Amino acid sequence: MGMTSYAYSQVGAPIDSLKSDSLGAKHKKIIPPRIYNLNKQYDFGDLTRYVLHPKGKADTLRSKSGITIVPNVAANPTIGGQLGIKAVAGRKLGDDPNTLLSIAATSASYTTKGILFFYINHNIFTPGNKWNLQGNLVVSKTVTPDYGLGIGQPITGGTAADNVLADPTHKTNAIHSYYFNIREKVYKQVAKDLFLGAGMSFEVRRKIQQSDTVNNATPLSVYNNQHGFPQDHYSADGFLFNLEYITRDNPNRAYKGIYFDAGVRVNQTWIGSTKNSLQFTTDFRKYFSLSDVAPETVLALWNWGSYLAAGNIPYLELPGTARDGSFRSGRGYTSQYFKGTEFNDTEAEFRFPILANKFVSGVAFGSLQSANDEHGTKLFQQFEPGYGAGLRVLFNKATRTNLALDYAFGKFGNQGFFLNLNESF
């Protein structure tokens, strides 16, 4: 089930300095910082070893980990059931104790809705966090469900095309296409925990096929006609400029800290983009560990937003449900169920251990999505909720990799099962 090389879990924060100083003065010794005892945790690797070698020794405190090859099994209402193979890696580069965990993954899969998907992505921190490199390569044959533009608000009046674009009936239109994405960003640390970055992203769709045979019969067709996009292809190629602040202790499953990224995307026709545009994005995450005894008892908060300031972006690149960087926001709805030129999603999740050995944990979560439309609805004027609960199975305790199983509910009859590796945020 897996292959092993070297990586170590993040080290916990020191205990309270005032208590440490007073105890040290009284007892003439310095109390070292607390390290999470991985030897008391039980993960899928321990289960495998127990099945294959029931008399083998337990793992050590600093559990060696690295590249893990697993079946890529997933499920959600957007893709249906998924089966493939996935390799994930986690490792701290160098000996600097301040270096954050670097992660990478690659996968090839097929879904019951006819989606073929291959990707490679990475989030690498060099020793001492001097540089952070983030990027991905995606090649895919996709089927995208389309429910219209906006946040689900009915409209009054307007033309027949306006009503098709808003689609208050939430009729599903399937959009088939070939999708290619190359993205790379390079961040330089400019102060403690603060990074400035720049890069480029190329999103290309070809052979777009939809059910519209008479023109203006689907939201995609109406949007393309109104904004001057071809019906069967587009490119969204642009420059990326970002500011990043990171104090969270682990990217897979944070117990504490902050992650914040604010960015500007500038699409330009002279580098191949179908249209020019200027877009702002924000991503803020805060983690509160609620227990010293069980630090994985966490209240996690997330706000993600994207806002078009000028120009036009293609319909399938509009920000919306599950259009964040990891495609995990808005559980309870299919991808892009809500979308607009301006979009914001706020989520909260309570995470708690169920078994003493941390092998199984639980979560409860809720979200609120908001978007504008082209018929007068403004951002934050209308909110659509989602909520649910799930289980977590500890897959790799050294890198805090979890198998996530969630069931979520939304409005308009939406509900579904969501299965993935690692937390949604």
Coordinates of C-alpha atoms in Angstrom, one line a residue:
M1 CA 0.0 0.0 0.0
G2 CA 2.9 2.4 0.4
M3 CA 6.6 3.2 -0.1
T4 CA 8.6 5.0 2.5
S5 CA 11.4 7.6 2.6
Y6 CA 12.1 10.4 5.1
A7 CA 10.0 13.2 6.5
Y8 CA 9.1 14.4 10.0
S9 CA 6.0 15.9 11.5
Q10 CA 5.9 19.5 12.6
V11 CA 7.2 20.3 16.1
G12 CA 4.7 21.8 18.5
A13 CA 5.0 25.3 20.0
P14 CA 6.9 25.7 23.3
I15 CA 4.9 25.7 26.5
D16 CA 4.0 29.0 28.1
S17 CA 7.2 31.0 28.5
L18 CA 6.2 32.5 31.9
K19 CA 5.5 29.0 33.3
S20 CA 8.7 27.7 31.7
D21 CA 10.8 30.5 33.2
S22 CA 9.4 30.1 36.7
L23 CA 9.7 26.3 36.7
G24 CA 13.2 26.5 35.3
A25 CA 14.3 28.9 38.0
K26 CA 12.7 26.8 40.8
H27 CA 14.1 23.5 39.6
K28 CA 17.3 24.7 37.9
K29 CA 16.4 23.2 34.6
I30 CA 14.9 24.3 31.3
I31 CA 11.7 22.6 30.2
P32 CA 12.0 21.6 26.5
P33 CA 9.3 22.4 24.0
R34 CA 6.5 19.8 23.7
I35 CA 6.7 17.4 20.8
Y36 CA 3.6 15.5 19.7
N37 CA 4.1 11.9 20.6
L38 CA 3.4 10.1 17.3
N39 CA 4.2 6.8 19.0
K40 CA 0.8 7.0 20.8
Q41 CA -1.0 7.6 17.5
Y42 CA -2.3 4.8 15.2
D43 CA -2.5 5.3 11.4
F44 CA -3.2 3.2 8.3
G45 CA 0.5 2.2 8.1
D46 CA 0.3 0.8 11.6
L47 CA -2.8 -1.2 10.6
T48 CA -1.0 -2.5 7.6
R49 CA 2.0 -3.5 9.6
Y50 CA -0.2 -5.2 12.2
V51 CA -2.0 -7.2 9.5
L52 CA 1.2 -8.2 7.6
H53 CA 3.6 -8.5 10.7
P54 CA 1.4 -8.8 13.8
K55 CA 4.5 -9.4 16.0
G56 CA 6.5 -6.4 14.6
K57 CA 7.6 -3.5 16.8
A58 CA 5.7 -0.3 17.0
D59 CA 6.7 2.8 15.1
T60 CA 9.2 5.2 16.7
L61 CA 8.4 8.7 17.8
R62 CA 9.8 10.3 14.7
S63 CA 8.0 8.1 12.2
K64 CA 9.7 7.9 8.9
S65 CA 7.4 8.7 6.1
G66 CA 7.6 10.1 2.5
I67 CA 6.1 8.9 -0.7
T68 CA 2.8 7.0 -0.3
I69 CA 1.1 5.3 -3.2
V70 CA -2.6 4.7 -2.7
P71 CA -5.7 3.9 -4.8
N72 CA -7.3 7.3 -5.7
V73 CA -10.8 6.6 -4.6
A74 CA -13.1 9.6 -4.3
A75 CA -16.7 10.6 -4.6
N76 CA -18.8 13.7 -4.8
P77 CA -21.9 14.9 -6.7
T78 CA -19.8 16.7 -9.3
I79 CA -17.6 13.8 -10.5
G80 CA -19.6 10.8 -9.3
G81 CA -17.4 7.9 -8.3
Q82 CA -13.7 8.1 -9.0
L83 CA -11.0 5.4 -9.3
G84 CA -7.4 5.8 -10.0
I85 CA -3.9 5.9 -8.5
K86 CA -2.4 8.6 -6.4
A87 CA 1.1 9.3 -5.0
V88 CA 1.5 11.9 -2.2
A89 CA 4.7 13.0 -0.6
G90 CA 5.6 15.1 2.5
R91 CA 9.0 16.1 3.7
K92 CA 10.8 18.8 5.5
L93 CA 13.8 20.0 3.4
G94 CA 17.0 20.6 5.3
D95 CA 17.8 20.7 9.0
D96 CA 16.4 24.1 9.8
P97 CA 13.7 23.6 12.5
N98 CA 11.7 26.5 11.2
T99 CA 11.2 25.0 7.8
L100 CA 7.6 24.2 6.9
L101 CA 6.6 20.8 5.5
S102 CA 6.8 20.5 1.7
I103 CA 4.1 18.5 0.0
A104 CA 3.6 17.1 -3.5
A105 CA 1.1 14.9 -5.2
T106 CA 0.3 13.3 -8.6
S107 CA -2.7 11.3 -9.7
A108 CA -4.4 9.7 -12.7
S109 CA -8.1 8.8 -12.4
Y110 CA -11.4 8.1 -14.2
T111 CA -14.9 8.8 -12.9
T112 CA -18.3 7.3 -13.5
K113 CA -19.3 10.6 -15.2
G114 CA -16.7 10.1 -17.9
I115 CA -14.0 12.4 -16.5
L116 CA -10.4 11.6 -17.2
F117 CA -8.0 13.6 -14.9
F118 CA -4.2 13.7 -14.5
Y119 CA -2.4 16.2 -12.4
I120 CA 0.9 17.0 -10.6
N121 CA 1.1 19.7 -8.0
H122 CA 3.6 20.8 -5.4
N123 CA 4.0 23.3 -2.5
I124 CA 7.7 23.4 -1.6
F125 CA 9.5 25.3 1.2
T126 CA 13.3 25.5 0.9
P127 CA 15.4 25.3 4.1
G128 CA 14.6 28.2 6.5
N129 CA 11.5 29.0 4.3
K130 CA 13.6 31.3 2.2
W131 CA 11.6 30.3 -0.9
N132 CA 8.1 28.8 -1.4
L133 CA 7.3 27.2 -4.8
Q134 CA 3.7 26.4 -5.7
G135 CA 2.5 25.0 -8.9
N136 CA 0.5 22.4 -10.8
L137 CA 0.0 20.7 -14.2
V138 CA -3.5 19.5 -15.2
V139 CA -4.6 17.5 -18.2
S140 CA -8.2 16.5 -18.2
K141 CA -11.3 15.4 -20.2
T142 CA -14.1 17.0 -18.2
V143 CA -17.8 17.0 -17.8
T144 CA -18.9 20.2 -16.0
P145 CA -22.5 20.6 -14.6
D146 CA -23.9 24.1 -15.2
Y147 CA -26.7 25.6 -13.2
G148 CA -26.6 29.2 -14.4
L149 CA -25.1 32.5 -13.1
G150 CA -25.7 33.9 -9.7
I151 CA -26.7 32.8 -6.2
G152 CA -30.0 31.1 -7.0
Q153 CA -32.2 34.3 -6.9
P154 CA -35.2 34.4 -9.2
I155 CA -35.5 37.4 -11.5
T156 CA -38.5 39.4 -12.6
G157 CA -38.8 40.7 -16.1
G158 CA -35.8 40.6 -18.4
T159 CA -35.4 38.9 -21.8
A160 CA -35.7 35.2 -22.4
A161 CA -31.9 35.1 -22.6
D162 CA -31.7 36.8 -19.2
N163 CA -33.8 34.1 -17.6
V164 CA -31.8 31.4 -19.2
L165 CA -28.6 32.9 -17.8
A166 CA -30.0 33.2 -14.3
D167 CA -31.7 29.8 -14.6
P168 CA -33.9 30.0 -11.4
T169 CA -35.1 26.4 -12.1
H170 CA -31.6 25.1 -11.5
K171 CA -31.8 22.8 -14.5
T172 CA -28.5 20.9 -15.1
N173 CA -26.7 21.4 -18.3
A174 CA -23.7 19.2 -19.0
I175 CA -20.6 20.9 -20.6
H176 CA -18.0 18.6 -22.1
S177 CA -14.5 19.9 -22.8
Y178 CA -10.7 19.2 -22.8
Y179 CA -9.0 21.2 -20.1
F180 CA -5.3 22.1 -19.7
N181 CA -3.7 24.1 -16.9
I182 CA -0.1 25.1 -16.1
R183 CA 0.5 27.3 -13.1
E184 CA 3.7 28.2 -11.2
K185 CA 4.2 30.8 -8.5
V186 CA 7.5 31.6 -6.7
Y187 CA 7.4 33.3 -3.3
K188 CA 10.3 34.9 -1.5
Q189 CA 10.3 35.3 2.3
V190 CA 10.7 39.1 3.0
A191 CA 10.0 38.9 6.8
K192 CA 9.2 36.3 9.4
D193 CA 6.3 34.2 8.0
L194 CA 5.7 36.8 5.2
F195 CA 6.2 36.0 1.5
L196 CA 5.9 38.0 -1.7
G197 CA 5.3 36.0 -4.9
A198 CA 4.8 36.1 -8.6
G199 CA 4.1 33.7 -11.4
M200 CA 1.9 32.8 -14.4
S201 CA -1.1 30.6 -15.1
F202 CA -2.5 29.2 -18.3
E203 CA -6.0 27.8 -18.5
V204 CA -7.0 26.4 -21.8
R205 CA -10.2 24.7 -22.9
R206 CA -10.8 23.1 -26.2
K207 CA -13.7 21.2 -27.9
I208 CA -16.3 22.7 -25.6
Q209 CA -19.6 20.9 -26.3
Q210 CA -23.0 21.7 -24.8
S211 CA -26.7 20.9 -25.4
D212 CA -27.5 24.2 -27.1
T213 CA -28.4 23.7 -30.7
V214 CA -30.4 26.9 -31.3
N215 CA -28.2 29.6 -29.7
N216 CA -29.0 31.2 -26.3
A217 CA -30.6 28.1 -25.0
T218 CA -28.1 27.5 -22.1
P219 CA -26.4 29.8 -19.6
L220 CA -23.0 29.1 -21.2
S221 CA -24.3 30.1 -24.6
V222 CA -25.9 33.3 -23.4
Y223 CA -22.9 34.3 -21.4
N224 CA -20.5 33.7 -24.3
N225 CA -22.7 35.8 -26.7
Q226 CA -23.0 38.7 -24.2
H227 CA -19.3 38.8 -23.3
G228 CA -17.8 38.0 -26.7
F229 CA -16.3 34.6 -26.1
P230 CA -16.2 31.7 -28.7
Q231 CA -18.7 28.9 -28.0
D232 CA -16.2 26.0 -28.4
H233 CA -12.9 27.2 -26.9
Y234 CA -11.0 29.8 -24.8
S235 CA -7.8 30.6 -23.1
A236 CA -7.3 32.4 -19.8
D237 CA -3.6 33.3 -19.6
G238 CA -2.3 35.7 -17.0
F239 CA 0.3 37.0 -14.6
L240 CA 0.0 36.3 -10.8
F241 CA 1.1 38.5 -8.0
N242 CA 0.6 37.4 -4.4
L243 CA 1.3 38.2 -0.8
E244 CA 1.3 35.2 1.6
Y245 CA 1.5 35.0 5.4
I246 CA 1.9 31.6 7.1
T247 CA 2.1 30.5 10.7
R248 CA 0.0 27.3 10.5
D249 CA 2.0 24.3 11.7
N250 CA 1.0 21.9 8.9
P251 CA -0.6 22.3 5.5
N252 CA -2.4 18.9 5.5
R253 CA -4.1 19.2 8.9
A254 CA -3.3 22.3 10.9
Y255 CA -3.7 22.4 14.7
K256 CA -3.0 26.1 15.1
G257 CA -1.8 29.3 13.3
I258 CA -2.9 31.3 10.2
Y259 CA -2.7 31.0 6.5
F260 CA -3.4 34.1 4.4
D261 CA -2.9 34.7 0.7
A262 CA -4.0 37.8 -1.3
G263 CA -3.4 37.9 -5.0
V264 CA -3.9 39.7 -8.2
R265 CA -4.4 38.0 -11.6
V266 CA -3.9 39.9 -14.8
N267 CA -5.0 38.1 -18.0
Q268 CA -3.5 39.5 -21.2
T269 CA -4.4 38.9 -24.8
W270 CA -0.8 39.4 -25.9
I271 CA 0.3 36.2 -24.1
G272 CA -2.6 34.2 -25.5
S273 CA -5.6 35.0 -23.3
T274 CA -9.0 35.3 -25.2
K275 CA -9.8 38.4 -23.1
N276 CA -8.1 40.9 -20.8
S277 CA -9.1 40.9 -17.2
L278 CA -8.1 42.0 -13.7
Q279 CA -9.1 39.8 -10.8
F280 CA -8.4 39.8 -7.0
T281 CA -8.5 36.8 -4.7
T282 CA -8.2 36.4 -0.9
D283 CA -7.8 33.2 1.1
F284 CA -7.8 33.4 4.9
R285 CA -7.6 30.4 7.3
K286 CA -7.3 30.5 11.1
Y287 CA -6.9 27.4 13.4
F288 CA -7.6 27.3 17.1
S289 CA -6.4 24.2 19.1
L290 CA -8.9 23.8 21.9
S291 CA -7.0 21.3 24.0
D292 CA -3.4 20.8 25.2
V293 CA -4.0 17.1 25.9
A294 CA -5.6 16.6 22.4
P295 CA -4.2 19.3 20.2
E296 CA -6.1 17.9 17.2
T297 CA -9.3 19.3 18.8
V298 CA -9.5 22.3 16.5
L299 CA -11.9 25.1 15.5
A300 CA -11.0 26.0 11.9
L301 CA -12.3 29.1 10.1
W302 CA -12.0 29.8 6.4
N303 CA -12.9 32.7 4.1
W304 CA -12.2 32.5 0.4
G305 CA -13.2 35.1 -2.2
S306 CA -12.6 36.2 -5.8
Y307 CA -13.6 39.5 -7.3
L308 CA -13.4 40.7 -11.0
A309 CA -12.3 44.3 -11.1
A310 CA -12.1 44.8 -14.9
G311 CA -12.5 43.0 -18.2
N312 CA -14.1 39.6 -18.8
I313 CA -13.2 36.0 -17.8
P314 CA -14.6 32.9 -19.4
Y315 CA -17.8 31.3 -18.0
L316 CA -16.1 28.2 -16.8
E317 CA -13.4 30.2 -15.0
L318 CA -15.9 32.3 -13.0
P319 CA -15.3 32.0 -9.2
G320 CA -17.9 29.9 -7.5
T321 CA -18.7 26.8 -5.5
A322 CA -15.6 24.5 -5.2
R323 CA -13.5 26.9 -7.4
D324 CA -10.9 27.5 -4.7
G325 CA -7.3 26.2 -5.2
S326 CA -8.1 22.8 -3.9
F327 CA -11.7 22.5 -5.3
R328 CA -13.1 21.7 -1.8
S329 CA -15.3 24.7 -0.8
G330 CA -19.1 24.7 -0.5
R331 CA -19.6 21.1 0.5
G332 CA -23.2 20.2 -0.1
Y333 CA -23.3 21.5 -3.6
T334 CA -21.8 20.5 -6.9
S335 CA -18.9 22.5 -8.4
Q336 CA -20.0 25.9 -9.7
Y337 CA -23.5 25.4 -8.5
F338 CA -23.3 29.1 -7.5
K339 CA -21.0 31.5 -9.4
G340 CA -20.6 35.1 -10.4
T341 CA -17.9 37.6 -11.3
E342 CA -17.8 38.3 -7.5
F343 CA -17.9 35.4 -5.1
N344 CA -17.3 34.7 -1.4
D345 CA -17.4 31.6 0.8
T346 CA -17.1 31.4 4.6
E347 CA -16.8 28.1 6.4
A348 CA -16.3 26.9 10.0
E349 CA -15.4 23.4 11.0
F350 CA -15.0 21.7 14.4
R351 CA -12.6 18.8 14.5
F352 CA -12.3 16.3 17.3
P353 CA -10.7 12.9 18.0
I354 CA -13.0 10.0 18.5
L355 CA -10.5 7.2 19.4
A356 CA -7.8 7.7 22.0
N357 CA -5.1 6.6 19.5
K358 CA -6.3 9.2 17.0
F359 CA -7.0 6.7 14.3
V360 CA -10.6 7.9 13.8
S361 CA -11.7 11.5 14.3
G362 CA -14.9 13.5 13.6
V363 CA -15.8 16.8 12.1
A364 CA -18.9 19.0 11.9
F365 CA -19.0 21.9 9.5
G366 CA -21.1 24.7 8.0
S367 CA -20.7 27.2 5.1
L368 CA -22.3 30.4 3.6
Q369 CA -21.8 31.3 0.0
S370 CA -22.6 34.6 -1.7
A371 CA -22.3 35.8 -5.3
N372 CA -23.5 38.6 -7.5
D373 CA -25.3 38.2 -10.8
E374 CA -26.1 40.4 -13.9
H375 CA -29.6 41.2 -12.8
G376 CA -29.0 43.4 -9.7
T377 CA -28.1 41.0 -7.0
K378 CA -25.0 42.3 -5.2
L379 CA -22.3 40.3 -3.3
F380 CA -23.3 39.6 0.3
Q381 CA -27.0 40.4 -0.5
Q382 CA -28.0 36.8 -0.6
F383 CA -26.4 33.8 1.3
E384 CA -26.8 30.1 0.6
P385 CA -25.9 27.7 3.4
G386 CA -24.3 24.3 3.5
Y387 CA -23.7 22.0 6.4
G388 CA -22.7 18.5 7.3
A389 CA -20.5 16.1 9.3
G390 CA -17.9 13.5 8.6
L391 CA -15.2 11.1 9.8
R392 CA -11.4 11.2 9.4
V393 CA -9.2 8.2 9.3
L394 CA -5.5 8.9 10.0
F395 CA -3.6 7.7 7.0
N396 CA -0.1 9.0 7.8
K397 CA 0.6 10.3 11.3
A398 CA 4.0 11.9 10.4
T399 CA 2.5 14.1 7.7
R400 CA -1.0 14.3 9.3
T401 CA -2.6 12.9 6.1
N402 CA -6.2 12.0 6.7
L403 CA -8.8 10.1 4.7
A404 CA -11.8 12.5 4.7
L405 CA -15.4 11.1 4.5
D406 CA -18.1 13.8 4.7
Y407 CA -21.8 14.0 4.0
A408 CA -23.2 17.4 3.4
F409 CA -26.5 19.1 2.7
G410 CA -27.4 22.3 0.8
K411 CA -30.6 24.1 -0.4
F412 CA -32.7 23.2 -3.5
G413 CA -32.5 19.5 -2.7
N414 CA -28.7 19.3 -2.8
Q415 CA -26.8 16.7 -0.7
G416 CA -24.0 14.3 -1.3
F417 CA -21.1 12.2 -0.1
F418 CA -17.6 13.7 -0.3
L419 CA -14.5 11.5 -0.1
N420 CA -11.0 12.9 -0.3
L421 CA -7.5 12.9 1.2
N422 CA -6.8 15.6 3.7
E423 CA -8.9 18.4 5.2
S424 CA -10.9 20.7 3.0
F425 CA -8.9 23.6 4.4

